[in-house]
mmCIF file of C-alpha atoms and ligand atoms in Angstrom:
data_model
loop_
_atom_site.group_PDB
_atom_site.id
_atom_site.type_symbol
_atom_site.label_atom_id
_atom_site.label_comp_id
_atom_site.label_asym_id
_atom_site.label_seq_id
_atom_site.Cartn_x
_atom_site.Cartn_y
_atom_site.Cartn_z
ATOM 1 C CA UNK A 151 -3.663 -106.709 -79.840
ATOM 2 C CA UNK A 152 -4.497 -103.343 -78.269
ATOM 3 C CA UNK A 153 -3.613 -100.046 -79.963
ATOM 4 C CA UNK A 154 0.073 -99.261 -79.721
ATOM 5 C CA UNK A 155 1.208 -96.808 -77.070
ATOM 6 C CA UNK A 156 4.069 -95.793 -79.338
ATOM 7 C CA UNK A 157 4.608 -96.395 -83.062
ATOM 8 C CA UNK A 158 7.929 -95.557 -84.677
ATOM 9 C CA UNK A 159 8.412 -95.817 -88.431
ATOM 10 C CA UNK A 160 11.712 -95.474 -90.275
ATOM 11 C CA UNK A 161 13.062 -92.970 -87.740
ATOM 12 C CA UNK A 162 16.318 -91.257 -88.666
ATOM 13 C CA UNK A 163 18.461 -88.860 -86.662
ATOM 14 C CA UNK A 164 21.359 -87.533 -88.726
ATOM 15 C CA UNK A 165 23.817 -84.844 -87.674
ATOM 16 C CA UNK A 166 25.907 -82.641 -89.931
ATOM 17 C CA UNK A 167 29.509 -82.781 -88.731
ATOM 18 C CA UNK A 168 32.069 -80.224 -89.832
ATOM 19 C CA UNK A 169 34.886 -81.947 -91.719
ATOM 20 C CA UNK A 170 38.559 -81.057 -91.665
ATOM 21 C CA UNK A 171 40.495 -78.959 -94.113
ATOM 22 C CA UNK A 172 41.023 -75.360 -95.100
ATOM 23 C CA UNK A 173 38.596 -72.534 -95.433
ATOM 24 C CA UNK A 174 35.821 -74.597 -96.953
ATOM 25 C CA UNK A 175 35.631 -77.878 -95.054
ATOM 26 C CA UNK A 176 33.214 -80.519 -96.333
ATOM 27 C CA UNK A 177 30.362 -81.356 -94.008
ATOM 28 C CA UNK A 178 29.792 -85.013 -93.331
ATOM 29 C CA UNK A 179 26.689 -86.811 -92.101
ATOM 30 C CA UNK A 180 26.703 -88.813 -88.907
ATOM 31 C CA UNK A 181 23.812 -91.286 -89.021
ATOM 32 C CA UNK A 182 23.192 -91.803 -85.305
ATOM 33 C CA UNK A 183 19.800 -93.453 -85.909
ATOM 34 C CA UNK A 184 19.139 -94.737 -89.389
ATOM 35 C CA UNK A 185 15.723 -96.189 -90.114
ATOM 36 C CA UNK A 186 14.403 -97.676 -86.853
ATOM 37 C CA UNK A 187 10.857 -99.084 -86.796
ATOM 38 C CA UNK A 188 8.958 -100.638 -83.882
ATOM 39 C CA UNK A 189 5.716 -100.553 -81.912
ATOM 40 C CA UNK A 190 5.336 -100.595 -78.145
ATOM 41 C CA UNK A 191 2.131 -101.888 -76.543
ATOM 42 C CA UNK A 192 0.721 -100.553 -73.238
ATOM 43 C CA UNK A 193 2.384 -102.290 -70.278
ATOM 44 C CA UNK A 194 5.090 -103.862 -72.465
ATOM 45 C CA UNK A 195 8.845 -103.692 -71.881
ATOM 46 C CA UNK A 196 11.068 -103.334 -74.914
ATOM 47 C CA UNK A 197 14.791 -103.812 -74.278
ATOM 48 C CA UNK A 198 17.127 -101.902 -76.615
ATOM 49 C CA UNK A 199 20.656 -103.272 -76.683
ATOM 50 C CA UNK A 200 23.897 -102.486 -78.492
ATOM 51 C CA UNK A 201 27.475 -101.358 -77.967
ATOM 52 C CA UNK A 202 28.281 -97.790 -76.880
ATOM 53 C CA UNK A 203 27.835 -95.426 -79.807
ATOM 54 C CA UNK A 204 25.213 -97.535 -81.601
ATOM 55 C CA UNK A 205 22.530 -94.829 -81.301
ATOM 56 C CA UNK A 206 20.383 -96.166 -78.423
ATOM 57 C CA UNK A 207 20.418 -92.987 -76.344
ATOM 58 C CA UNK A 208 19.908 -90.762 -79.393
ATOM 59 C CA UNK A 209 16.906 -92.897 -80.321
ATOM 60 C CA UNK A 210 15.482 -92.536 -76.780
ATOM 61 C CA UNK A 211 15.840 -88.762 -76.885
ATOM 62 C CA UNK A 212 14.368 -88.494 -80.378
ATOM 63 C CA UNK A 213 11.262 -90.378 -79.209
ATOM 64 C CA UNK A 214 10.582 -87.455 -76.855
ATOM 65 C CA UNK A 215 11.753 -84.795 -79.312
ATOM 66 C CA UNK A 216 14.617 -83.899 -76.962
ATOM 67 C CA UNK A 217 16.684 -84.322 -80.143
ATOM 68 C CA UNK A 218 14.760 -83.530 -83.355
ATOM 69 C CA UNK A 219 14.354 -86.439 -85.772
ATOM 70 C CA UNK A 220 15.639 -85.904 -89.326
ATOM 71 C CA UNK A 221 12.830 -87.975 -90.843
ATOM 72 C CA UNK A 222 10.382 -90.749 -90.045
ATOM 73 C CA UNK A 223 7.169 -90.955 -88.065
ATOM 74 C CA UNK A 224 6.423 -91.113 -84.359
ATOM 75 C CA UNK A 225 2.880 -91.641 -83.077
ATOM 76 C CA UNK A 226 2.162 -91.460 -79.348
ATOM 77 C CA UNK A 227 -1.116 -93.097 -78.278
ATOM 78 C CA UNK A 228 -2.319 -93.061 -81.877
ATOM 79 C CA UNK A 229 -1.463 -89.400 -82.378
ATOM 80 C CA UNK A 230 0.913 -88.616 -85.242
ATOM 81 C CA UNK A 231 3.512 -86.167 -83.909
ATOM 82 C CA UNK A 232 4.569 -84.863 -87.321
ATOM 83 C CA UNK A 233 4.457 -81.059 -87.096
ATOM 84 C CA UNK A 234 3.535 -81.196 -83.384
ATOM 85 C CA UNK A 235 3.974 -77.933 -81.458
ATOM 86 C CA UNK A 236 5.982 -77.454 -78.257
ATOM 87 C CA UNK A 237 2.734 -77.659 -76.287
ATOM 88 C CA UNK A 238 1.833 -80.959 -77.988
ATOM 89 C CA UNK A 239 5.215 -82.427 -76.995
ATOM 90 C CA UNK A 240 4.804 -81.024 -73.490
ATOM 91 C CA UNK A 241 1.565 -82.997 -73.196
ATOM 92 C CA UNK A 242 3.302 -86.175 -74.373
ATOM 93 C CA UNK A 243 6.057 -85.669 -71.806
ATOM 94 C CA UNK A 244 3.481 -85.806 -69.029
ATOM 95 C CA UNK A 245 2.803 -89.417 -70.008
ATOM 96 C CA UNK A 246 6.384 -90.351 -70.828
ATOM 97 C CA UNK A 247 9.255 -89.871 -68.431
ATOM 98 C CA UNK A 248 12.971 -90.684 -68.539
ATOM 99 C CA UNK A 249 15.360 -92.237 -66.057
ATOM 100 C CA UNK A 250 19.013 -91.473 -66.831
ATOM 101 C CA UNK A 251 22.273 -93.381 -66.654
ATOM 102 C CA UNK A 252 24.164 -91.369 -64.035
ATOM 103 C CA UNK A 253 21.813 -91.091 -61.069
ATOM 104 C CA UNK A 254 23.787 -88.440 -59.200
ATOM 105 C CA UNK A 255 24.433 -86.232 -62.235
ATOM 106 C CA UNK A 256 20.752 -86.341 -63.202
ATOM 107 C CA UNK A 257 19.659 -84.791 -59.870
ATOM 108 C CA UNK A 258 20.011 -81.069 -59.184
ATOM 109 C CA UNK A 259 22.586 -80.824 -56.346
ATOM 110 C CA UNK A 260 20.984 -77.619 -55.017
ATOM 111 C CA UNK A 261 17.555 -79.171 -54.540
ATOM 112 C CA UNK A 262 16.531 -81.473 -51.713
ATOM 113 C CA UNK A 263 14.643 -84.718 -52.343
ATOM 114 C CA UNK A 264 11.218 -83.147 -51.727
ATOM 115 C CA UNK A 265 11.953 -80.428 -54.297
ATOM 116 C CA UNK A 266 13.446 -82.845 -56.848
ATOM 117 C CA UNK A 267 10.532 -85.299 -56.786
ATOM 118 C CA UNK A 268 7.904 -82.551 -56.578
ATOM 119 C CA UNK A 269 9.355 -80.489 -59.444
ATOM 120 C CA UNK A 270 7.443 -82.222 -62.314
ATOM 121 C CA UNK A 271 4.179 -81.708 -60.383
ATOM 122 C CA UNK A 272 4.904 -78.017 -59.899
ATOM 123 C CA UNK A 273 5.740 -77.695 -63.629
ATOM 124 C CA UNK A 274 2.810 -79.631 -65.078
ATOM 125 C CA UNK A 275 0.161 -79.035 -62.383
ATOM 126 C CA UNK A 276 0.941 -75.576 -60.967
ATOM 127 C CA UNK A 277 -2.562 -75.335 -59.518
ATOM 128 C CA UNK A 278 -1.824 -78.089 -56.930
ATOM 129 C CA UNK A 279 -1.462 -76.713 -53.365
ATOM 130 C CA UNK A 280 1.904 -77.268 -51.668
ATOM 131 C CA UNK A 281 0.576 -79.718 -49.066
ATOM 132 C CA UNK A 282 -0.886 -81.925 -51.840
ATOM 133 C CA UNK A 283 2.469 -81.892 -53.676
ATOM 134 C CA UNK A 284 4.179 -82.938 -50.432
ATOM 135 C CA UNK A 285 1.620 -85.715 -49.838
ATOM 136 C CA UNK A 286 2.246 -87.146 -53.306
ATOM 137 C CA UNK A 287 6.025 -86.850 -52.889
ATOM 138 C CA UNK A 288 5.858 -88.808 -49.608
ATOM 139 C CA UNK A 289 3.703 -91.483 -51.220
ATOM 140 C CA UNK A 290 6.151 -91.842 -54.107
ATOM 141 C CA UNK A 291 9.136 -92.055 -51.754
ATOM 142 C CA UNK A 292 7.465 -95.024 -50.060
ATOM 143 C CA UNK A 293 6.856 -96.735 -53.403
ATOM 144 C CA UNK A 294 10.542 -96.609 -54.328
ATOM 145 C CA UNK A 295 11.691 -97.902 -50.943
ATOM 146 C CA UNK A 296 12.801 -94.615 -49.342
ATOM 147 C CA UNK A 297 11.319 -92.978 -46.269
ATOM 148 C CA UNK A 298 10.126 -89.561 -45.131
ATOM 149 C CA UNK A 299 13.405 -89.103 -43.249
ATOM 150 C CA UNK A 300 15.046 -88.625 -46.679
ATOM 151 C CA UNK A 301 12.774 -85.736 -47.684
ATOM 152 C CA UNK A 302 15.011 -82.811 -46.848
ATOM 153 C CA UNK A 303 18.383 -84.319 -47.688
ATOM 154 C CA UNK A 304 20.459 -83.464 -50.771
ATOM 155 C CA UNK A 305 21.644 -85.803 -53.567
ATOM 156 C CA UNK A 306 25.298 -85.967 -52.395
ATOM 157 C CA UNK A 307 24.078 -87.567 -49.129
ATOM 158 C CA UNK A 308 22.836 -90.689 -50.961
ATOM 159 C CA UNK A 309 24.420 -93.775 -52.527
ATOM 160 C CA UNK A 310 24.168 -94.363 -56.301
ATOM 161 C CA UNK A 311 21.303 -96.847 -55.829
ATOM 162 C CA UNK A 312 19.374 -94.410 -53.615
ATOM 163 C CA UNK A 313 19.914 -91.598 -56.145
ATOM 164 C CA UNK A 314 18.483 -93.841 -58.863
ATOM 165 C CA UNK A 315 15.436 -94.529 -56.624
ATOM 166 C CA UNK A 316 14.972 -90.751 -56.295
ATOM 167 C CA UNK A 317 15.221 -90.455 -60.109
ATOM 168 C CA UNK A 318 12.593 -93.174 -60.513
ATOM 169 C CA UNK A 319 10.292 -91.467 -57.974
ATOM 170 C CA UNK A 320 10.612 -88.211 -59.919
ATOM 171 C CA UNK A 321 9.802 -90.056 -63.159
ATOM 172 C CA UNK A 322 6.731 -91.693 -61.585
ATOM 173 C CA UNK A 323 5.183 -88.697 -59.849
ATOM 174 C CA UNK A 324 3.153 -87.654 -62.917
ATOM 175 C CA UNK A 325 1.793 -91.214 -63.246
ATOM 176 C CA UNK A 326 3.258 -91.741 -66.723
ATOM 177 C CA UNK A 327 2.267 -94.561 -69.076
ATOM 178 C CA UNK A 328 5.843 -95.162 -70.198
ATOM 179 C CA UNK A 329 9.274 -94.718 -68.673
ATOM 180 C CA UNK A 330 12.295 -94.629 -70.966
ATOM 181 C CA UNK A 331 15.200 -95.965 -68.892
ATOM 182 C CA UNK A 332 18.522 -95.000 -70.508
ATOM 183 C CA UNK A 333 21.140 -97.380 -69.061
ATOM 184 C CA UNK A 334 19.599 -96.928 -65.596
ATOM 185 C CA UNK A 335 21.841 -99.480 -63.871
ATOM 186 C CA UNK A 336 25.138 -99.343 -65.750
ATOM 187 C CA UNK A 337 26.696 -96.936 -63.214
ATOM 188 C CA UNK A 338 25.682 -99.126 -60.247
ATOM 189 C CA UNK A 339 27.217 -102.157 -58.458
ATOM 190 C CA UNK A 340 25.855 -105.540 -59.522
ATOM 191 C CA UNK A 341 23.871 -106.108 -56.301
ATOM 192 C CA UNK A 342 22.304 -102.632 -56.561
ATOM 193 C CA UNK A 343 21.544 -103.246 -60.251
ATOM 194 C CA UNK A 344 19.374 -106.212 -59.248
ATOM 195 C CA UNK A 345 17.519 -104.098 -56.654
ATOM 196 C CA UNK A 346 16.751 -101.341 -59.181
ATOM 197 C CA UNK A 347 15.641 -103.836 -61.862
ATOM 198 C CA UNK A 348 13.368 -105.584 -59.329
ATOM 199 C CA UNK A 349 11.961 -102.215 -58.265
ATOM 200 C CA UNK A 350 11.184 -101.250 -61.875
ATOM 201 C CA UNK A 351 9.483 -104.616 -62.465
ATOM 202 C CA UNK A 352 7.385 -104.307 -59.290
ATOM 203 C CA UNK A 353 6.317 -100.778 -60.217
ATOM 204 C CA UNK A 354 5.509 -101.901 -63.739
ATOM 205 C CA UNK A 355 3.212 -104.677 -62.474
ATOM 206 C CA UNK A 356 1.588 -102.387 -59.889
ATOM 207 C CA UNK A 357 1.047 -99.381 -62.177
ATOM 208 C CA UNK A 358 0.689 -101.041 -65.616
ATOM 209 C CA UNK A 359 3.633 -99.050 -66.944
ATOM 210 C CA UNK A 360 5.345 -99.659 -70.259
ATOM 211 C CA UNK A 361 9.141 -99.501 -70.223
ATOM 212 C CA UNK A 362 11.822 -98.931 -72.811
ATOM 213 C CA UNK A 363 14.931 -100.314 -71.154
ATOM 214 C CA UNK A 364 18.244 -99.403 -72.783
ATOM 215 C CA UNK A 365 21.422 -101.302 -71.941
ATOM 216 C CA UNK A 366 24.703 -102.183 -73.605
ATOM 217 C CA UNK A 367 24.552 -105.893 -72.874
ATOM 218 C CA UNK A 368 21.966 -108.612 -73.165
ATOM 219 C CA UNK A 369 22.464 -109.904 -69.594
ATOM 220 C CA UNK A 370 20.902 -106.763 -68.096
ATOM 221 C CA UNK A 371 17.775 -106.621 -70.258
ATOM 222 C CA UNK A 372 17.059 -110.350 -70.000
ATOM 223 C CA UNK A 373 14.966 -110.194 -66.827
ATOM 224 C CA UNK A 374 13.079 -107.015 -67.645
ATOM 225 C CA UNK A 375 12.120 -107.241 -71.306
ATOM 226 C CA UNK A 376 9.380 -108.995 -73.213
ATOM 227 C CA UNK A 377 10.839 -108.057 -76.587
ATOM 228 C CA UNK A 378 14.350 -107.007 -77.484
ATOM 229 C CA UNK A 379 15.643 -104.769 -80.248
ATOM 230 C CA UNK A 380 19.355 -105.098 -81.067
ATOM 231 C CA UNK A 381 21.010 -101.995 -82.583
ATOM 232 C CA UNK A 382 24.297 -101.580 -84.428
ATOM 233 C CA UNK A 383 25.559 -98.321 -85.985
ATOM 234 C CA UNK A 384 22.117 -96.721 -85.784
ATOM 235 C CA UNK A 385 20.259 -99.616 -87.392
ATOM 236 C CA UNK A 386 18.074 -102.433 -86.090
ATOM 237 C CA UNK A 387 19.884 -105.740 -86.492
ATOM 238 C CA UNK A 388 17.223 -107.942 -84.905
ATOM 239 C CA UNK A 389 13.938 -107.574 -83.066
ATOM 240 C CA UNK A 390 12.417 -110.584 -81.346
ATOM 241 C CA UNK A 391 10.412 -111.821 -78.361
ATOM 242 C CA UNK A 392 12.799 -112.430 -75.460
ATOM 243 C CA UNK A 393 12.486 -116.231 -75.412
ATOM 244 C CA UNK A 394 13.184 -116.521 -79.138
ATOM 245 C CA UNK A 395 16.148 -114.168 -79.001
ATOM 246 C CA UNK A 396 17.909 -115.943 -76.120
ATOM 247 C CA UNK A 397 17.082 -119.487 -77.289
ATOM 248 C CA UNK A 398 17.784 -119.034 -80.992
ATOM 249 C CA UNK A 399 19.419 -115.713 -81.912
ATOM 250 C CA UNK A 400 19.282 -115.172 -85.656
ATOM 251 C CA UNK A 401 21.543 -112.238 -86.437
ATOM 252 C CA UNK A 402 25.318 -112.862 -86.259
ATOM 253 C CA UNK A 403 25.690 -109.704 -84.137
ATOM 254 C CA UNK A 404 23.089 -110.900 -81.617
ATOM 255 C CA UNK A 405 24.932 -114.227 -81.421
ATOM 256 C CA UNK A 406 28.203 -112.422 -80.680
ATOM 257 C CA UNK A 407 26.568 -110.294 -77.954
ATOM 258 C CA UNK A 408 24.916 -113.368 -76.421
ATOM 259 C CA UNK A 409 28.136 -115.360 -76.367
ATOM 260 C CA UNK A 410 29.513 -112.758 -73.940
ATOM 261 C CA UNK A 411 26.607 -113.213 -71.474
ATOM 262 C CA UNK A 412 27.748 -115.372 -68.515
ATOM 263 C CA UNK A 413 25.716 -118.578 -67.962
ATOM 264 C CA UNK A 414 24.453 -119.539 -64.499
ATOM 265 C CA UNK A 415 25.647 -123.169 -64.930
ATOM 266 C CA UNK A 416 29.461 -123.188 -64.410
ATOM 267 C CA UNK A 417 29.938 -126.323 -66.571
ATOM 268 C CA UNK A 418 28.066 -124.804 -69.529
ATOM 269 C CA UNK A 419 29.883 -121.520 -68.972
ATOM 270 C CA UNK A 420 33.300 -123.268 -69.159
ATOM 271 C CA UNK A 421 32.278 -125.182 -72.304
ATOM 272 C CA UNK A 422 30.836 -122.133 -74.032
ATOM 273 C CA UNK A 423 32.591 -120.644 -77.070
ATOM 274 C CA UNK A 424 32.913 -116.878 -76.727
ATOM 275 C CA UNK A 425 32.730 -115.129 -80.067
ATOM 276 C CA UNK A 426 35.109 -112.184 -80.048
ATOM 277 C CA UNK A 427 34.156 -109.601 -82.641
ATOM 278 C CA UNK A 428 37.105 -108.778 -84.900
ATOM 279 C CA UNK A 429 38.167 -105.141 -85.250
ATOM 280 C CA UNK A 430 36.727 -102.025 -83.650
ATOM 281 C CA UNK A 431 33.221 -100.681 -84.129
ATOM 282 C CA UNK A 432 33.437 -98.686 -87.411
ATOM 283 C CA UNK A 433 32.891 -94.938 -87.217
ATOM 284 C CA UNK A 434 29.255 -93.911 -87.729
ATOM 285 C CA UNK A 435 30.726 -91.122 -89.924
ATOM 286 C CA UNK A 436 31.987 -93.741 -92.322
ATOM 287 C CA UNK A 437 29.813 -96.850 -91.982
ATOM 288 C CA UNK A 438 30.475 -99.889 -94.191
ATOM 289 C CA UNK A 439 28.482 -100.144 -97.418
ATOM 290 C CA UNK A 440 25.641 -102.663 -97.644
ATOM 291 C CA UNK A 441 25.204 -104.447 -94.314
ATOM 292 C CA UNK A 442 26.805 -102.186 -91.694
ATOM 293 C CA UNK A 443 27.887 -105.257 -89.678
ATOM 294 C CA UNK A 444 29.748 -106.902 -92.550
ATOM 295 C CA UNK A 445 33.283 -105.806 -91.508
ATOM 296 C CA UNK A 446 32.929 -107.825 -88.288
ATOM 297 C CA UNK A 447 30.608 -110.569 -89.462
ATOM 298 C CA UNK A 448 32.061 -114.112 -89.612
ATOM 299 C CA UNK A 449 29.382 -115.114 -92.148
ATOM 300 C CA UNK A 450 29.657 -112.203 -94.594
ATOM 301 C CA UNK A 451 29.403 -113.166 -98.257
ATOM 302 C CA UNK A 452 29.467 -111.373 -101.594
ATOM 303 C CA UNK A 453 25.981 -109.866 -101.385
ATOM 304 C CA UNK A 454 26.634 -108.187 -98.006
ATOM 305 C CA UNK A 455 28.748 -105.177 -99.151
ATOM 306 C CA UNK A 456 26.428 -104.478 -102.056
ATOM 307 C CA UNK A 457 22.938 -104.263 -100.565
ATOM 308 C CA UNK A 458 21.515 -103.080 -97.256
ATOM 309 C CA UNK A 459 19.464 -105.943 -95.799
ATOM 310 C CA UNK A 460 15.967 -104.984 -94.614
ATOM 311 C CA UNK A 461 14.433 -106.691 -91.572
ATOM 312 C CA UNK A 462 13.546 -110.182 -92.820
ATOM 313 C CA UNK A 463 11.390 -112.868 -91.213
ATOM 314 C CA UNK A 464 13.563 -115.390 -89.365
ATOM 315 C CA UNK A 465 11.361 -117.716 -87.292
ATOM 316 C CA UNK A 466 9.851 -115.690 -84.444
ATOM 317 C CA UNK A 467 12.424 -112.929 -85.023
ATOM 318 C CA UNK A 468 13.076 -110.365 -87.698
ATOM 319 C CA UNK A 469 16.723 -109.934 -88.609
ATOM 320 C CA UNK A 470 18.496 -107.511 -90.957
ATOM 321 C CA UNK A 471 20.598 -110.191 -92.562
ATOM 322 C CA UNK A 472 20.803 -111.727 -96.043
ATOM 323 C CA UNK A 473 21.034 -115.207 -94.495
ATOM 324 C CA UNK A 474 17.224 -115.049 -94.124
ATOM 325 C CA UNK A 475 14.198 -114.226 -96.190
HETATM 326 S S1 LIG B 155 23.910 -109.503 -94.126
HETATM 327 FE FE1 LIG B 155 25.865 -110.526 -94.403
HETATM 328 S S2 LIG B 155 27.349 -109.338 -93.260
HETATM 329 FE FE2 LIG B 155 25.311 -108.721 -92.579
HETATM 330 S S3 LIG B 155 24.956 -109.984 -90.810
HETATM 331 FE FE3 LIG B 155 24.071 -111.066 -92.519
HETATM 332 S S4 LIG B 155 25.693 -112.425 -93.261
HETATM 333 FE FE4 LIG B 155 26.649 -110.940 -91.903
#
């Protein structure tokens, strides 16, 4: 296996939250990301899935130091980023770009398409002459399925799908090695979702990009990802190659998420048992002891509240569950 593009070890992002009460309120700790470990190989797509509030977006931002990590290690292209300076992170951000959830909100409404897509070039390569910036912007517009007629229009003149294409063009203009896509299709119609996912896959094949693709359900990441990491309350519940995860999910939480994914075969879909998770997602300010999933787990037993399960071998997967290992 080639050297990892990204290595993450035991990454934690904790926030101090001011508690209630009087003059001297107690501060509490919100564990948004709590001990996540994974590697990403060049050209690979890792899907990260979990309910809203499970820490996926915080994890994505911490990988780029947009939110500082509380502890743990991040190595980009073999380079340990512990103690890295602003300039060091700036260099990393040339190779790693983000695509955001709300395509319209992520584009500056006062800038036209040429300015939006060209902005990263002007920031990171200020020596480039204006006509070269424009040439590269036009080339990138073509790659994402837009045309030169769109160059001088403003974001409000485009549909959600077109805005996301503009966001992808902006992310690609610096020729990154990885794009972190934070729920890039969840604000779009289903038919447009498919177009954007197909576009990302085509670009990945063409440019050898790696992708981290964040979504809140397993149906969306199925077609894009080679491996999938399932998160719950800031922790990894399961990480597995795609085929293994969809054919034989190991963690009870993964099984519950998968049972909600519609099947293409109507007969199998009608016969399928949907597993409804009991109770609400617990507050990350007050997570359950031991296994954080235990308050909703149909298979919880006496060990689960007492000890936090590490990731344990479970066939081709690794699952944080005492049913294995
Ligand atoms: S460790 Fe226990 S509570 Fe947690 S997922 Fe496994 S069986 Fe369920």
